[in-house]
XYZ file of N, CA and C in Angstrom:
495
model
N 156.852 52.609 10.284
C 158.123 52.868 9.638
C 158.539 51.606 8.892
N 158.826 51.767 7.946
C 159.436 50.493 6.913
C 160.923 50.378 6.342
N 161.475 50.007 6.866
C 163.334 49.986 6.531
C 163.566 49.060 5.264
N 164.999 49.141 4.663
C 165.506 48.482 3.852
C 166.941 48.056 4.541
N 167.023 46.668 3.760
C 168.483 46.309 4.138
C 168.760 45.542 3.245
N 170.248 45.533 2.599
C 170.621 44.537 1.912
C 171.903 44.671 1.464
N 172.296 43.720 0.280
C 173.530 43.877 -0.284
C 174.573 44.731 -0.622
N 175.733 45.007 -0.461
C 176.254 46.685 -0.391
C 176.566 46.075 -1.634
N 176.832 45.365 -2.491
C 177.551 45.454 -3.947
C 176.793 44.702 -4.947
N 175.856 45.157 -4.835
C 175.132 45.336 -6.271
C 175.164 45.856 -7.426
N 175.192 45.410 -8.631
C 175.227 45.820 -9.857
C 174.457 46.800 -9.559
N 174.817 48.047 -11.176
C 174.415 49.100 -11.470
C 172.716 48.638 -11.737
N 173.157 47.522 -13.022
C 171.551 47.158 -13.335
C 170.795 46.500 -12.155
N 171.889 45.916 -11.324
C 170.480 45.138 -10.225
C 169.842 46.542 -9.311
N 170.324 47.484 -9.362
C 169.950 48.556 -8.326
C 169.009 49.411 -9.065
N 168.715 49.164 -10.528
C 167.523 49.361 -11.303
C 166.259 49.195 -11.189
N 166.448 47.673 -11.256
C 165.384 46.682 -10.734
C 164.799 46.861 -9.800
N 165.826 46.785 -8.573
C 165.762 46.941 -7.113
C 164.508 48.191 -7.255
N 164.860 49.196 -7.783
C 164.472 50.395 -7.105
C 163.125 50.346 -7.741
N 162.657 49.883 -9.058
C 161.739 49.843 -9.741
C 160.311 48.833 -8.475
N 161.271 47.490 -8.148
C 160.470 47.039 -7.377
C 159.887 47.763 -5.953
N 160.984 48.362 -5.174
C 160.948 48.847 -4.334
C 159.692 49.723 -4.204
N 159.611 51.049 -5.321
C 158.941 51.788 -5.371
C 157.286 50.877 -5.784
N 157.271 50.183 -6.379
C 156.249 49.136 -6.344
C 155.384 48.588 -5.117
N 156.479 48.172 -4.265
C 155.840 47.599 -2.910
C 155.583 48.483 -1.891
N 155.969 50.470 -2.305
C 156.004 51.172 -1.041
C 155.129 52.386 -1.561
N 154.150 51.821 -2.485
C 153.188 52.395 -2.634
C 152.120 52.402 -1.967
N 151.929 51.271 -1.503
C 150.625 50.640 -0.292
C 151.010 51.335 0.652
N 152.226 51.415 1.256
C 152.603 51.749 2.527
C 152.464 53.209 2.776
N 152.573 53.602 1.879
C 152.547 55.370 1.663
C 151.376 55.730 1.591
N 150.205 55.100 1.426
C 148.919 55.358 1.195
C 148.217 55.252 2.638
N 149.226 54.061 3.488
C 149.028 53.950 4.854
C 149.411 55.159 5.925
N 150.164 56.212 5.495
C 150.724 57.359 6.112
C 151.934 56.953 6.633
N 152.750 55.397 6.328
C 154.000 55.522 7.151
C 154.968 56.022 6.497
N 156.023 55.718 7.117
C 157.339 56.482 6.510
C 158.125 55.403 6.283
N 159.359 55.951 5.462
C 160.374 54.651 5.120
C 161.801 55.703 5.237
N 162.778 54.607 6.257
C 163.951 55.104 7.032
C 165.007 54.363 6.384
N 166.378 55.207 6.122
C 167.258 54.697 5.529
C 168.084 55.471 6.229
N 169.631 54.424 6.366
C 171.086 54.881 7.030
C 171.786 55.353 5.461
N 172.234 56.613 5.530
C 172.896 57.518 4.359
C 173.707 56.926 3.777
N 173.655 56.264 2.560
C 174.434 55.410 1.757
C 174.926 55.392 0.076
N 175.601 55.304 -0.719
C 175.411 55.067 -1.838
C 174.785 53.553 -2.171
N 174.672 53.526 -3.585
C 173.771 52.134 -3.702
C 172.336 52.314 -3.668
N 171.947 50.907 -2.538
C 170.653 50.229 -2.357
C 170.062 51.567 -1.174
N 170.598 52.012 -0.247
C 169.673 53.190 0.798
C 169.811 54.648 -0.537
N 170.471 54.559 -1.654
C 169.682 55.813 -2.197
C 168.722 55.409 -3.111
N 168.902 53.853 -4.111
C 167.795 53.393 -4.177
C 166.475 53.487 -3.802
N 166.580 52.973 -2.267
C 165.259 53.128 -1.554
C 164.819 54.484 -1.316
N 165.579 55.427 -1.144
C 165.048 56.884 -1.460
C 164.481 57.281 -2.449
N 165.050 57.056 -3.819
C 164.168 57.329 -5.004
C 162.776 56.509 -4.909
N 163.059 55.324 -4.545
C 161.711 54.645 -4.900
C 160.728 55.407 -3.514
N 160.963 55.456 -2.609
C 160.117 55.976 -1.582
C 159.296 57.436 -2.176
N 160.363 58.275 -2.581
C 159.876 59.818 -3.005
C 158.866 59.232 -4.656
N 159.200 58.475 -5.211
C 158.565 58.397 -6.503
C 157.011 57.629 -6.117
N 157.117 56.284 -4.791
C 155.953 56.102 -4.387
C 154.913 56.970 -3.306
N 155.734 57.980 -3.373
C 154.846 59.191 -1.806
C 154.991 59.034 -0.904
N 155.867 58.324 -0.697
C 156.478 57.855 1.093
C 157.274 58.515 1.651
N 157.293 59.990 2.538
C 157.535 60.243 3.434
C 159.129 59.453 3.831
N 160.033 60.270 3.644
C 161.100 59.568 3.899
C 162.244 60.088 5.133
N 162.848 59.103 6.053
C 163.403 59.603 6.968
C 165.182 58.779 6.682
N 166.037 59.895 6.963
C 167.792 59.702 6.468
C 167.998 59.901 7.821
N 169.098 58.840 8.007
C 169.939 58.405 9.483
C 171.136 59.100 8.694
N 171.695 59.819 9.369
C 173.344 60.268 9.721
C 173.697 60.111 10.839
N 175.346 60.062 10.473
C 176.049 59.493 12.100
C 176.242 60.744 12.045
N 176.456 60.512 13.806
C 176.674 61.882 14.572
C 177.709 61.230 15.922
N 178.502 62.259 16.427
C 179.187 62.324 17.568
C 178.971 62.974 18.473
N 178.119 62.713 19.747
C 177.664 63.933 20.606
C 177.176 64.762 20.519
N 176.128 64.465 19.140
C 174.566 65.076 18.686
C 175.230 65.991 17.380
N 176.607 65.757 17.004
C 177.011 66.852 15.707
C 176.749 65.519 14.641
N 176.222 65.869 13.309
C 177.045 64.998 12.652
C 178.476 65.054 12.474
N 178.525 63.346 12.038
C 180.217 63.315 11.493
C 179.926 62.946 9.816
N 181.210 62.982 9.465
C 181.499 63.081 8.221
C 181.845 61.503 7.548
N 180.908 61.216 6.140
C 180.680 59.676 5.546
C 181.902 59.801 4.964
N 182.139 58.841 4.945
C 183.323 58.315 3.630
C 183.129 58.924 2.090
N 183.412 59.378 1.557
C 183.960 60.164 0.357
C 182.833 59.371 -0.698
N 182.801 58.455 -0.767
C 181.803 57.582 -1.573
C 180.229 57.906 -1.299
N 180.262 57.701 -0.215
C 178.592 57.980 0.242
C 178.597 59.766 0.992
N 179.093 60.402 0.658
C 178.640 61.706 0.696
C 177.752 62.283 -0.686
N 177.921 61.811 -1.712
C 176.675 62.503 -2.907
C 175.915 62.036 -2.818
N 175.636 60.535 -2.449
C 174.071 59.684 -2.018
C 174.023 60.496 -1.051
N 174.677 60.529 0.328
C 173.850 61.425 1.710
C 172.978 62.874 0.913
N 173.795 63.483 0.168
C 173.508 64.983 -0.361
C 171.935 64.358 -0.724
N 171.822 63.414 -2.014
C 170.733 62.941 -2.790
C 169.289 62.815 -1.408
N 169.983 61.792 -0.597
C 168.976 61.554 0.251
C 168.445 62.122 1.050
N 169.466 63.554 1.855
C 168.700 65.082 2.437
C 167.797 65.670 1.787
N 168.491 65.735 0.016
C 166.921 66.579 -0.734
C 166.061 65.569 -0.776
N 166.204 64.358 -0.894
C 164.759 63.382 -1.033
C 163.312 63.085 0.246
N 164.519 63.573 1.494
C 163.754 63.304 3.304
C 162.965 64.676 3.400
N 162.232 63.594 4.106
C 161.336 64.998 4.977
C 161.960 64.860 6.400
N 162.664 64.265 6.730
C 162.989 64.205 8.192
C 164.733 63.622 7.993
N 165.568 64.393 9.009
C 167.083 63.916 9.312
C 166.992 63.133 10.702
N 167.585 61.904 10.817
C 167.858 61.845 12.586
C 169.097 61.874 12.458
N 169.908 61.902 13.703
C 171.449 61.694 14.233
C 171.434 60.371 14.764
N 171.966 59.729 14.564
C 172.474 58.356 15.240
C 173.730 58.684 16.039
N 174.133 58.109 17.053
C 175.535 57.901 17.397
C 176.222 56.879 16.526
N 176.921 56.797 15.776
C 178.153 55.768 14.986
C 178.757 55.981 14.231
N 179.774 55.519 14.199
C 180.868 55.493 13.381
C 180.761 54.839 11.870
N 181.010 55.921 11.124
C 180.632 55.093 9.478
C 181.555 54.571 9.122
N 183.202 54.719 10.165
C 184.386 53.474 9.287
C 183.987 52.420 10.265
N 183.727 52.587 11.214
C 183.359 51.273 12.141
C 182.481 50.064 11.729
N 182.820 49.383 10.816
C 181.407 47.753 10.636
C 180.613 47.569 11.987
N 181.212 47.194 13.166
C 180.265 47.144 14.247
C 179.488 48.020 14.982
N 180.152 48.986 14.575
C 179.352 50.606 14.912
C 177.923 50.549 14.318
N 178.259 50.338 12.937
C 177.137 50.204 11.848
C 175.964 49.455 11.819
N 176.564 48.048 12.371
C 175.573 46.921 12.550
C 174.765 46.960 13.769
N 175.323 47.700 14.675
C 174.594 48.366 16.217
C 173.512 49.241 15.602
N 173.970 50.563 15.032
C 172.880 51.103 14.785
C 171.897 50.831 13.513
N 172.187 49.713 12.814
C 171.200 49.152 11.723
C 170.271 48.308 12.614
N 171.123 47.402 13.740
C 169.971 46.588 14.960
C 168.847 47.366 15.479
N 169.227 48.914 16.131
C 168.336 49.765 16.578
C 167.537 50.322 16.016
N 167.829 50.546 14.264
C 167.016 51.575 13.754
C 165.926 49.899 13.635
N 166.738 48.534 13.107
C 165.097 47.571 12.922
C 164.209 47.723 13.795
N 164.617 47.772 15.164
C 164.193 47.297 16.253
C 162.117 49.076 16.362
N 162.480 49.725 15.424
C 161.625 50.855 15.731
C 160.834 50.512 14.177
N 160.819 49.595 13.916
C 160.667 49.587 12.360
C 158.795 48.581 12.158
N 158.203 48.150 11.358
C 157.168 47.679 11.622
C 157.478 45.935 10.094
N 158.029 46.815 9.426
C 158.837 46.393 8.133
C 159.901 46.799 7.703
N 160.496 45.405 7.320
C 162.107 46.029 6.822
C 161.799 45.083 5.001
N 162.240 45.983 4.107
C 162.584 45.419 2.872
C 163.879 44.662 2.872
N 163.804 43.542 2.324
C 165.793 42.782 2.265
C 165.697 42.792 1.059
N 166.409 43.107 0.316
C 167.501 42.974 -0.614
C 168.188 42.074 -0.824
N 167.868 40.486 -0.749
C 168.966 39.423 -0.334
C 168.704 38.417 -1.265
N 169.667 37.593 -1.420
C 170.007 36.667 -2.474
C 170.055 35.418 -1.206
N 169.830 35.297 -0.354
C 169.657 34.506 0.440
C 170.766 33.566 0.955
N 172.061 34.637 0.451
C 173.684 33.795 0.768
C 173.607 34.266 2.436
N 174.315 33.770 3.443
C 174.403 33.724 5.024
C 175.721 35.219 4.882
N 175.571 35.874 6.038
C 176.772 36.607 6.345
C 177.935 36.410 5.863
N 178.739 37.267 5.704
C 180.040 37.483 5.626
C 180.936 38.569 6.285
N 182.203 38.433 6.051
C 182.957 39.867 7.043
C 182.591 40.707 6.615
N 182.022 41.435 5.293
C 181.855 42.383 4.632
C 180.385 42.435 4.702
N 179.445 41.722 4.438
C 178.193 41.722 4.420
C 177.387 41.303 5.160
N 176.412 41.971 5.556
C 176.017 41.306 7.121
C 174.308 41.321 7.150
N 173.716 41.342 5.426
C 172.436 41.234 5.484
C 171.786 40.038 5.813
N 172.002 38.789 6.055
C 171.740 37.920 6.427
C 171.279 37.671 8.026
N 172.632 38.681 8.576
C 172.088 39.013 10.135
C 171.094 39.931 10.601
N 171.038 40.698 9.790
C 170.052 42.304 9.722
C 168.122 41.094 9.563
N 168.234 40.556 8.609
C 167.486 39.521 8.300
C 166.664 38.903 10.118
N 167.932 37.779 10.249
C 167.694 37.221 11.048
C 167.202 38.108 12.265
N 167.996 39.233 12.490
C 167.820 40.222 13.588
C 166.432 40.704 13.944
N 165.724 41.195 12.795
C 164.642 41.869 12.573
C 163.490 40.751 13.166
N 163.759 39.779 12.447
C 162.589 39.000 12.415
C 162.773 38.241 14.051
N 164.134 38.133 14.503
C 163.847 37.920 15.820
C 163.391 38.844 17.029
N 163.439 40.090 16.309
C 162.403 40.769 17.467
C 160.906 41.401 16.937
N 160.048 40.458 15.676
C 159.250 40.602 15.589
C 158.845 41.903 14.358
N 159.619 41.659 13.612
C 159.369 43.076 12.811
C 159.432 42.266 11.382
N 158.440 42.445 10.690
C 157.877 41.732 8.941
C 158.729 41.578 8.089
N 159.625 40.842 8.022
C 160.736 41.115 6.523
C 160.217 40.141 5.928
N 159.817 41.341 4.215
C 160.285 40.802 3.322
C 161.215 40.711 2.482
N 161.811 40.067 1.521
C 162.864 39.793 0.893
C 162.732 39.547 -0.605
N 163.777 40.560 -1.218
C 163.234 40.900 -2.469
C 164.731 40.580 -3.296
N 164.175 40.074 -4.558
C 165.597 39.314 -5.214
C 164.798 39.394 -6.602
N 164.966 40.932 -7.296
C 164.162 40.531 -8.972
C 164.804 39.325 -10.094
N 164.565 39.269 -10.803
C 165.005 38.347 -11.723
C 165.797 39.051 -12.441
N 166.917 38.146 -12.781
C 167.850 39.386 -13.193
C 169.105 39.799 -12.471
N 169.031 39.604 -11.035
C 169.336 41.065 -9.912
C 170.986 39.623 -9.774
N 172.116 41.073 -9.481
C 172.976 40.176 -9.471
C 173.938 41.005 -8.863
N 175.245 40.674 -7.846
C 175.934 41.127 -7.304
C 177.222 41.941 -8.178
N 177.673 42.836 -7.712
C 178.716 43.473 -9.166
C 179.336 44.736 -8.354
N 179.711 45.851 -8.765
C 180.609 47.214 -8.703
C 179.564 47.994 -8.532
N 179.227 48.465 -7.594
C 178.158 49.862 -7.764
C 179.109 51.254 -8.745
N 178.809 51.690 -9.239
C 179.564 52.219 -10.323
C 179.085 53.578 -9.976
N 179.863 54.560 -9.714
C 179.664 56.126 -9.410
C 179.480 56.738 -10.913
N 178.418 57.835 -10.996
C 177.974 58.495 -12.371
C 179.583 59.785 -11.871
N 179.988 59.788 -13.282
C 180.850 61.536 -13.230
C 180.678 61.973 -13.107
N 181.948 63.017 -12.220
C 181.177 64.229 -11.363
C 181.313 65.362 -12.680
């Protein structure tokens, strides 16, 4: 299984790039028979969905759930979740809370922890209250799981910008 993690506010154009590379590096992996797992997001986890389905990778979408139901994303990341159900071959349920940050960062620890590779997305700035790829980073690699870390040229922090409905 190969995860992604990274920046939640990325430019429109850096999430271009992103995805162009992405699908680049998860071509090998797809040829290997694994899969690539993403928590239901707008941005960089629907990113990594396109690039996964465009490189043949078998793709698996985390939704939160409450006592095995799902629950319901924040208004923003419900058309990425929609995007990323038609893109998966597989749904899991997580237990967590999607307004909860620490809810989130619990089950981003667990899903690394099953992972073999995680893609980062990182500009190599340390944590913040809002952003916590730096720890996801550190996390992974302290229990032994391959991150690499991907920063195209170009790639720059900004407004993820919603297309009209």
């Amino acid at each position: 299984m190969i995860a992604v993690v990274g920046h939640p506010d990325l430019s429109t154009s850096t999430l271009v790039l992103v995805e162009e590379e992405l699908r680049s590096r998860l071509v090998e992996f797809a040829r290997t028979g694994g899969a690539g797992l993403v928590r239901a997001g707008k941005g960089l986890p629907t990113a990594f969905g396109r690039a996964a389905r465009k490189a043949g990778l078998a793709l698996v979408t985390v939704l939160p759930s409450r006592n095995g139901v799902p629950t319901q994303l924040a208004e923003l990341d419900r058309r990425a979740a929609g995007e990323l159900l038609l893109l998966s071959e597989q749904v899991r349920l997580v237990e967590y809370d999607p307004r909860d940050r620490g809810s989130c960062v619990t089950a981003d620890e667990s899903l690394l922890r099953h992972c073999a590779r995680v893609l980062a997305v990182w500009d190599g700035s340390p944590s913040n209250g809002r952003d916590v790829t730096a720890h996801l980073v550190a996390y992974a690699r302290s229990h032994g799981v391959d991150v690499e870390v991907i920063w195209p040229r170009g790639a720059r922090h900004g407004t993820v910008r919603r297309k009209p409905s």
